[in-house]
Amino acid sequence: MSSKGPLIIRLCNWVGEAVLCLPTLTMLAEQGYELHLIGKRWAVNLFEGHGWAVHVRPAKRSEAIQQLKGLRQQLGQQHPAFTRRPNMVLFTNSFSSALEARLAGLQPIGYQKEGRSLLLSHGVPYEPGLHAADNYWRIGSHFAGVTQVRPRHLGLKPSAAHQAKAAQLMQAHGLQPGFIILCPFSGAADTTGKKLWPAFPELARQLIAQGHQVLLCPGPGEEAQAQTDYPTSRILTGVDLGAYAALSQQAACTVSNDTGPGHLAAAAGGRVVSVLGPDAAPMWWVQGDKVTVLRPDHGWPSLQDVLHVIHQAPQS
């Protein structure tokens, strides 16, 4: 397919949201667009295996606008048609992200939300009730003019370096393929702990008693809790997102709270048991071909229900 020139993409600020954009990013690349992603520093590692350009957004708004201006000038010189058409897709819903794009001289497309319609080159009507992955797909589909259905798989590709790092970690820590990853944390955004399934420590104890290798990869600030609550589990600190995705491909399954690592494991094609509580919004449920979502009508899933799903034969 012939190149349609560059396209700037503003990513969302959380890992889970970023991986839910993957089907749309892949579709836009397959349509012939040269993707330039704008996101947080972790996005460089996350999308390393896809070969897309990733630009780290500065924290200061003035510097972020200057970054976009520089990209507009650079890409416009390389591809003159770039400045004569909509040239930026906003996966963010904020007014400020649309304002930054306009102040940089770009022509963004995104959802008509937060009173930003006048800032958009083309506004997409927002449809409440859709899953977030479908929301991102609708924006990309409007831009590219495609009508195909979003694929269920997300298609994250750990790079060769990520795969090598995962293999090195497994060898160094005596991990055999078929271990079980637990993600009992819920991220900085969960300030009240409402996403924390309380039975995770007991789940780890029972799995280890049954002979399973149990692995945790705590993020920054989660290390002490991991050591305290999971003293007999294998704990790997400082694992980057790409290596974590590669590890999830070697695991029998990943059991996760409603948080980014669960989305990441599913995006890489790993088997995921998503343990959700009463406050889990359906629009953020984990997506993937090998995902089992456990969310009762009331309260939390029971420990026995989670164990039952873990021990089920993996889906082909």
Short mmCIF file of C-alpha atoms in Angstrom, two decimals:
data_model
loop_
_atom_site.label_atom_id
_atom_site.label_comp_id
_atom_site.label_asym_id
_atom_site.label_seq_id
_atom_site.Cartn_x
_atom_site.Cartn_y
_atom_site.Cartn_z
CA MET A 1 0.00 0.00 0.00
CA SER A 2 1.34 3.46 -0.90
CA SER A 3 2.30 5.82 1.88
CA LYS A 4 -0.30 8.36 2.95
CA GLY A 5 2.27 10.40 4.81
CA PRO A 6 2.81 11.13 8.49
CA LEU A 7 0.16 11.24 11.19
CA ILE A 8 0.62 12.47 14.76
CA ILE A 9 -1.17 10.49 17.48
CA ARG A 10 -1.71 11.80 21.01
CA LEU A 11 -1.77 8.79 23.33
CA CYS A 12 -3.61 8.58 26.63
CA ASN A 13 -1.72 8.82 29.91
CA TRP A 14 -2.16 5.27 31.28
CA VAL A 15 -0.67 1.99 30.09
CA GLY A 16 -4.03 0.21 29.96
CA GLU A 17 -5.52 2.92 27.74
CA ALA A 18 -2.48 2.93 25.47
CA VAL A 19 -2.66 -0.81 24.76
CA LEU A 20 -6.39 -0.55 24.06
CA CYS A 21 -5.45 1.84 21.23
CA LEU A 22 -3.30 -0.83 19.58
CA PRO A 23 -5.86 -2.19 17.08
CA THR A 24 -6.50 1.36 15.88
CA LEU A 25 -2.79 2.20 15.65
CA THR A 26 -2.15 -1.00 13.68
CA MET A 27 -5.05 -0.26 11.34
CA LEU A 28 -3.79 3.27 10.66
CA ALA A 29 -0.29 1.94 9.96
CA GLU A 30 -1.74 -0.69 7.62
CA GLN A 31 -3.68 2.06 5.83
CA GLY A 32 -0.33 3.62 4.94
CA TYR A 33 0.16 6.30 7.59
CA GLU A 34 3.59 6.94 9.12
CA LEU A 35 2.76 7.09 12.82
CA HIS A 36 4.33 9.57 15.22
CA LEU A 37 3.11 8.84 18.74
CA ILE A 38 3.13 11.46 21.49
CA GLY A 39 3.04 10.00 24.99
CA LYS A 40 4.74 9.40 28.30
CA ARG A 41 8.27 8.03 28.54
CA TRP A 42 7.09 4.43 29.04
CA ALA A 43 5.44 4.50 25.60
CA VAL A 44 8.89 4.30 23.98
CA ASN A 45 9.48 0.91 25.57
CA LEU A 46 5.90 -0.29 25.19
CA PHE A 47 5.75 0.19 21.41
CA GLU A 48 9.39 -0.66 20.66
CA GLY A 49 8.49 -3.83 18.78
CA HIS A 50 6.19 -2.02 16.34
CA GLY A 51 8.74 0.32 14.79
CA TRP A 52 6.65 3.48 15.21
CA ALA A 53 8.26 6.78 16.13
CA VAL A 54 7.48 7.67 19.75
CA HIS A 55 8.06 11.20 21.03
CA VAL A 56 8.09 11.77 24.80
CA ARG A 57 5.72 14.59 25.68
CA PRO A 58 7.28 17.25 27.94
CA ALA A 59 5.53 17.83 31.24
CA LYS A 60 5.21 21.61 30.74
CA ARG A 61 2.41 22.64 28.41
CA SER A 62 4.46 25.37 26.74
CA GLU A 63 7.18 22.85 25.92
CA ALA A 64 4.60 20.33 24.69
CA ILE A 65 3.23 22.93 22.28
CA GLN A 66 6.74 23.72 21.05
CA GLN A 67 7.33 20.01 20.51
CA LEU A 68 4.20 19.78 18.34
CA LYS A 69 5.18 22.91 16.42
CA GLY A 70 8.57 21.41 15.70
CA LEU A 71 7.00 18.16 14.51
CA ARG A 72 4.55 20.06 12.29
CA GLN A 73 7.41 21.98 10.68
CA GLN A 74 9.60 18.91 10.24
CA LEU A 75 6.87 16.67 8.83
CA GLY A 76 5.49 19.47 6.66
CA GLN A 77 8.90 19.97 5.05
CA GLN A 78 9.25 16.26 4.37
CA HIS A 79 5.64 15.79 3.21
CA PRO A 80 4.05 19.07 2.01
CA ALA A 81 0.54 17.56 1.94
CA PHE A 82 0.80 16.98 5.71
CA THR A 83 -0.20 20.57 6.52
CA ARG A 84 -3.13 20.59 4.08
CA ARG A 85 -5.23 17.88 5.75
CA PRO A 86 -6.25 16.67 9.21
CA ASN A 87 -2.91 15.54 10.61
CA MET A 88 -3.38 14.58 14.25
CA VAL A 89 -5.59 12.02 16.01
CA LEU A 90 -6.45 12.65 19.66
CA PHE A 91 -7.18 9.57 21.75
CA THR A 92 -7.40 11.92 24.74
CA ASN A 93 -10.73 13.55 25.59
CA SER A 94 -9.41 16.65 27.31
CA PHE A 95 -9.94 20.23 26.19
CA SER A 96 -6.26 20.96 26.82
CA SER A 97 -4.99 18.32 24.39
CA ALA A 98 -7.11 19.81 21.58
CA LEU A 99 -5.97 23.31 22.52
CA GLU A 100 -2.30 22.29 22.43
CA ALA A 101 -2.77 20.82 18.95
CA ARG A 102 -4.45 23.97 17.63
CA LEU A 103 -1.88 26.31 19.20
CA ALA A 104 0.79 24.26 17.45
CA GLY A 105 -0.92 24.82 14.10
CA LEU A 106 -2.15 21.25 13.73
CA GLN A 107 -5.55 20.02 12.52
CA PRO A 108 -6.72 17.44 15.08
CA ILE A 109 -9.56 14.94 14.91
CA GLY A 110 -11.16 13.55 18.06
CA TYR A 111 -14.32 13.19 20.07
CA GLN A 112 -16.66 16.13 20.56
CA LYS A 113 -16.25 16.26 24.32
CA GLU A 114 -15.22 18.75 27.01
CA GLY A 115 -16.42 21.70 24.93
CA ARG A 116 -13.60 21.37 22.41
CA SER A 117 -15.57 20.99 19.15
CA LEU A 118 -14.39 24.36 17.78
CA LEU A 119 -10.76 23.28 18.24
CA LEU A 120 -11.13 20.15 16.15
CA SER A 121 -10.62 19.96 12.41
CA HIS A 122 -13.18 17.17 12.48
CA GLY A 123 -15.22 16.15 15.50
CA VAL A 124 -16.48 12.62 16.00
CA PRO A 125 -19.79 12.28 17.91
CA TYR A 126 -19.21 10.43 21.16
CA GLU A 127 -21.28 7.28 21.80
CA PRO A 128 -21.66 6.48 25.51
CA GLY A 129 -21.59 2.85 26.57
CA LEU A 130 -18.92 1.63 24.17
CA HIS A 131 -15.78 -0.13 25.37
CA ALA A 132 -12.75 2.18 25.39
CA ALA A 133 -11.08 0.12 22.64
CA ASP A 134 -14.14 0.70 20.46
CA ASN A 135 -14.10 4.42 21.26
CA TYR A 136 -10.52 4.64 19.99
CA TRP A 137 -11.43 2.51 16.96
CA ARG A 138 -14.28 4.86 16.01
CA ILE A 139 -11.92 7.85 16.01
CA GLY A 140 -9.36 6.08 13.83
CA SER A 141 -12.04 4.70 11.51
CA HIS A 142 -13.54 8.16 11.00
CA PHE A 143 -10.10 9.50 10.15
CA ALA A 144 -9.13 6.70 7.77
CA GLY A 145 -12.59 6.23 6.27
CA VAL A 146 -12.74 2.50 6.98
CA THR A 147 -15.76 0.45 8.00
CA GLN A 148 -14.14 -2.79 9.16
CA VAL A 149 -14.90 -4.25 12.58
CA ARG A 150 -12.30 -3.90 15.33
CA PRO A 151 -10.31 -7.12 15.81
CA ARG A 152 -10.70 -8.66 19.24
CA HIS A 153 -6.97 -9.26 19.70
CA LEU A 154 -4.89 -6.19 20.52
CA GLY A 155 -1.66 -7.36 18.92
CA LEU A 156 1.14 -6.04 21.14
CA LYS A 157 4.53 -7.14 19.78
CA PRO A 158 7.36 -7.38 22.32
CA SER A 159 10.63 -6.62 20.55
CA ALA A 160 13.48 -9.10 20.15
CA ALA A 161 15.27 -7.27 22.97
CA HIS A 162 12.22 -7.69 25.19
CA GLN A 163 12.07 -11.41 24.43
CA ALA A 164 15.77 -11.78 25.20
CA LYS A 165 15.38 -9.90 28.48
CA ALA A 166 12.45 -12.12 29.51
CA ALA A 167 14.48 -15.25 28.73
CA GLN A 168 17.38 -13.89 30.76
CA LEU A 169 15.12 -13.16 33.74
CA MET A 170 13.57 -16.61 33.58
CA GLN A 171 16.97 -18.29 33.53
CA ALA A 172 18.36 -16.11 36.34
CA HIS A 173 15.38 -16.78 38.62
CA GLY A 174 14.72 -20.42 37.78
CA LEU A 175 11.38 -19.78 36.11
CA GLN A 176 10.00 -22.47 33.83
CA PRO A 177 7.35 -21.76 31.16
CA GLY A 178 3.93 -22.18 32.73
CA PHE A 179 4.47 -20.04 35.83
CA ILE A 180 1.59 -17.86 37.06
CA ILE A 181 1.85 -14.07 37.22
CA LEU A 182 -0.12 -12.20 39.87
CA CYS A 183 -0.92 -8.50 39.56
CA PRO A 184 -2.41 -7.68 42.99
CA PHE A 185 -1.76 -3.93 42.78
CA SER A 186 -4.07 -1.29 41.36
CA GLY A 187 -1.94 1.68 40.35
CA ALA A 188 -1.58 5.24 41.55
CA ALA A 189 -5.02 6.30 40.32
CA ASP A 190 -6.75 3.97 42.79
CA THR A 191 -6.31 6.07 45.91
CA THR A 192 -8.99 4.22 47.92
CA GLY A 193 -8.04 0.62 47.07
CA LYS A 194 -11.41 -0.13 45.50
CA LYS A 195 -9.74 -2.18 42.75
CA LEU A 196 -7.85 -4.47 45.14
CA TRP A 197 -9.15 -8.03 45.32
CA PRO A 198 -8.52 -8.98 48.98
CA ALA A 199 -7.88 -12.71 48.36
CA PHE A 200 -4.65 -12.30 46.36
CA PRO A 201 -2.26 -13.27 49.21
CA GLU A 202 -4.25 -16.45 49.92
CA LEU A 203 -4.36 -17.22 46.19
CA ALA A 204 -0.56 -17.03 46.06
CA ARG A 205 -0.23 -19.36 49.07
CA GLN A 206 -2.56 -21.96 47.59
CA LEU A 207 -0.96 -21.88 44.14
CA ILE A 208 2.51 -22.34 45.63
CA ALA A 209 1.23 -25.18 47.84
CA GLN A 210 -0.07 -26.83 44.67
CA GLY A 211 3.40 -26.68 43.13
CA HIS A 212 3.05 -23.64 40.89
CA GLN A 213 5.72 -21.02 40.43
CA VAL A 214 4.16 -17.65 41.26
CA LEU A 215 5.68 -14.44 39.93
CA LEU A 216 5.07 -10.79 40.83
CA CYS A 217 6.55 -7.80 38.98
CA PRO A 218 5.75 -4.82 41.21
CA GLY A 219 5.98 -1.32 39.81
CA PRO A 220 7.67 1.67 41.44
CA GLY A 221 6.45 2.06 45.02
CA GLU A 222 4.89 -1.43 45.14
CA GLU A 223 8.05 -3.36 46.02
CA ALA A 224 7.67 -3.24 49.82
CA GLN A 225 4.06 -4.46 49.71
CA ALA A 226 5.08 -7.30 47.40
CA GLN A 227 7.81 -8.45 49.78
CA THR A 228 5.51 -8.22 52.80
CA ASP A 229 2.38 -9.88 51.39
CA TYR A 230 4.03 -12.44 49.07
CA PRO A 231 7.18 -13.64 50.87
CA THR A 232 7.28 -17.05 49.17
CA SER A 233 6.61 -15.81 45.63
CA ARG A 234 9.27 -14.88 43.11
CA ILE A 235 9.45 -11.09 42.93
CA LEU A 236 11.16 -9.28 40.06
CA THR A 237 11.56 -5.52 40.42
CA GLY A 238 12.36 -3.01 37.72
CA VAL A 239 10.90 -5.09 34.89
CA ASP A 240 10.09 -2.82 31.95
CA LEU A 241 6.79 -3.01 30.09
CA GLY A 242 8.13 -4.84 27.06
CA ALA A 243 9.91 -7.50 29.09
CA TYR A 244 6.78 -7.92 31.22
CA ALA A 245 4.71 -8.48 28.07
CA ALA A 246 7.22 -11.08 26.89
CA LEU A 247 7.10 -12.81 30.30
CA SER A 248 3.29 -12.95 30.12
CA GLN A 249 3.60 -14.91 26.87
CA GLN A 250 5.55 -17.59 28.76
CA ALA A 251 3.10 -17.74 31.69
CA ALA A 252 0.26 -20.21 32.09
CA CYS A 253 -1.86 -17.21 32.96
CA THR A 254 -1.82 -13.77 34.51
CA VAL A 255 -4.29 -13.03 37.31
CA SER A 256 -4.86 -9.31 37.59
CA ASN A 257 -6.83 -6.60 39.29
CA ASP A 258 -8.39 -3.88 37.15
CA THR A 259 -5.04 -2.32 36.23
CA GLY A 260 -2.57 -1.75 33.41
CA PRO A 261 -0.51 -4.98 33.70
CA GLY A 262 -3.62 -7.08 33.04
CA HIS A 263 -4.32 -5.13 29.85
CA LEU A 264 -0.66 -5.45 28.90
CA ALA A 265 -0.57 -9.24 29.34
CA ALA A 266 -3.76 -9.65 27.31
CA ALA A 267 -2.47 -7.31 24.60
CA ALA A 268 0.58 -9.54 24.17
CA GLY A 269 -1.68 -12.58 23.68
CA GLY A 270 -1.23 -14.02 27.16
CA ARG A 271 -3.99 -15.85 29.02
CA VAL A 272 -5.54 -13.50 31.59
CA VAL A 273 -7.94 -13.96 34.49
CA SER A 274 -9.33 -10.50 35.22
CA VAL A 275 -10.62 -10.22 38.80
CA LEU A 276 -13.01 -7.30 39.06
CA GLY A 277 -15.01 -5.76 41.86
CA PRO A 278 -18.37 -4.00 41.93
CA ASP A 279 -16.91 -0.65 40.81
CA ALA A 280 -15.26 -1.96 37.64
CA ALA A 281 -16.70 -0.12 34.63
CA PRO A 282 -17.40 -2.38 31.61
CA MET A 283 -15.76 0.12 29.24
CA TRP A 284 -12.38 -0.72 30.82
CA TRP A 285 -12.63 -4.51 31.00
CA VAL A 286 -9.60 -6.37 29.67
CA GLN A 287 -9.84 -7.33 26.00
CA GLY A 288 -8.28 -10.34 24.27
CA ASP A 289 -8.80 -13.78 22.82
CA LYS A 290 -7.61 -15.51 26.01
CA VAL A 291 -9.29 -13.36 28.65
CA THR A 292 -11.74 -14.52 31.31
CA VAL A 293 -13.46 -11.70 33.17
CA LEU A 294 -14.74 -12.55 36.65
CA ARG A 295 -17.16 -9.94 37.92
CA PRO A 296 -20.11 -11.14 40.00
CA ASP A 297 -23.31 -9.14 40.23
CA HIS A 298 -22.45 -8.38 43.85
CA GLY A 299 -19.13 -8.17 45.64
CA TRP A 300 -15.92 -9.85 44.52
CA PRO A 301 -15.24 -13.21 42.86
CA SER A 302 -14.57 -15.98 45.35
CA LEU A 303 -11.14 -17.53 45.75
CA GLN A 304 -12.49 -20.88 44.57
CA ASP A 305 -13.97 -19.34 41.42
CA VAL A 306 -10.61 -17.80 40.55
CA LEU A 307 -8.75 -21.05 41.22
CA HIS A 308 -11.26 -22.94 39.08
CA VAL A 309 -10.66 -20.67 36.10
CA ILE A 310 -6.87 -20.80 36.53
CA HIS A 311 -6.96 -24.60 36.40
CA GLN A 312 -9.19 -24.76 33.34
CA ALA A 313 -7.54 -25.90 30.12
CA PRO A 314 -6.21 -22.90 28.18
CA GLN A 315 -8.22 -21.80 25.18
CA SER A 316 -6.69 -22.78 21.86
#
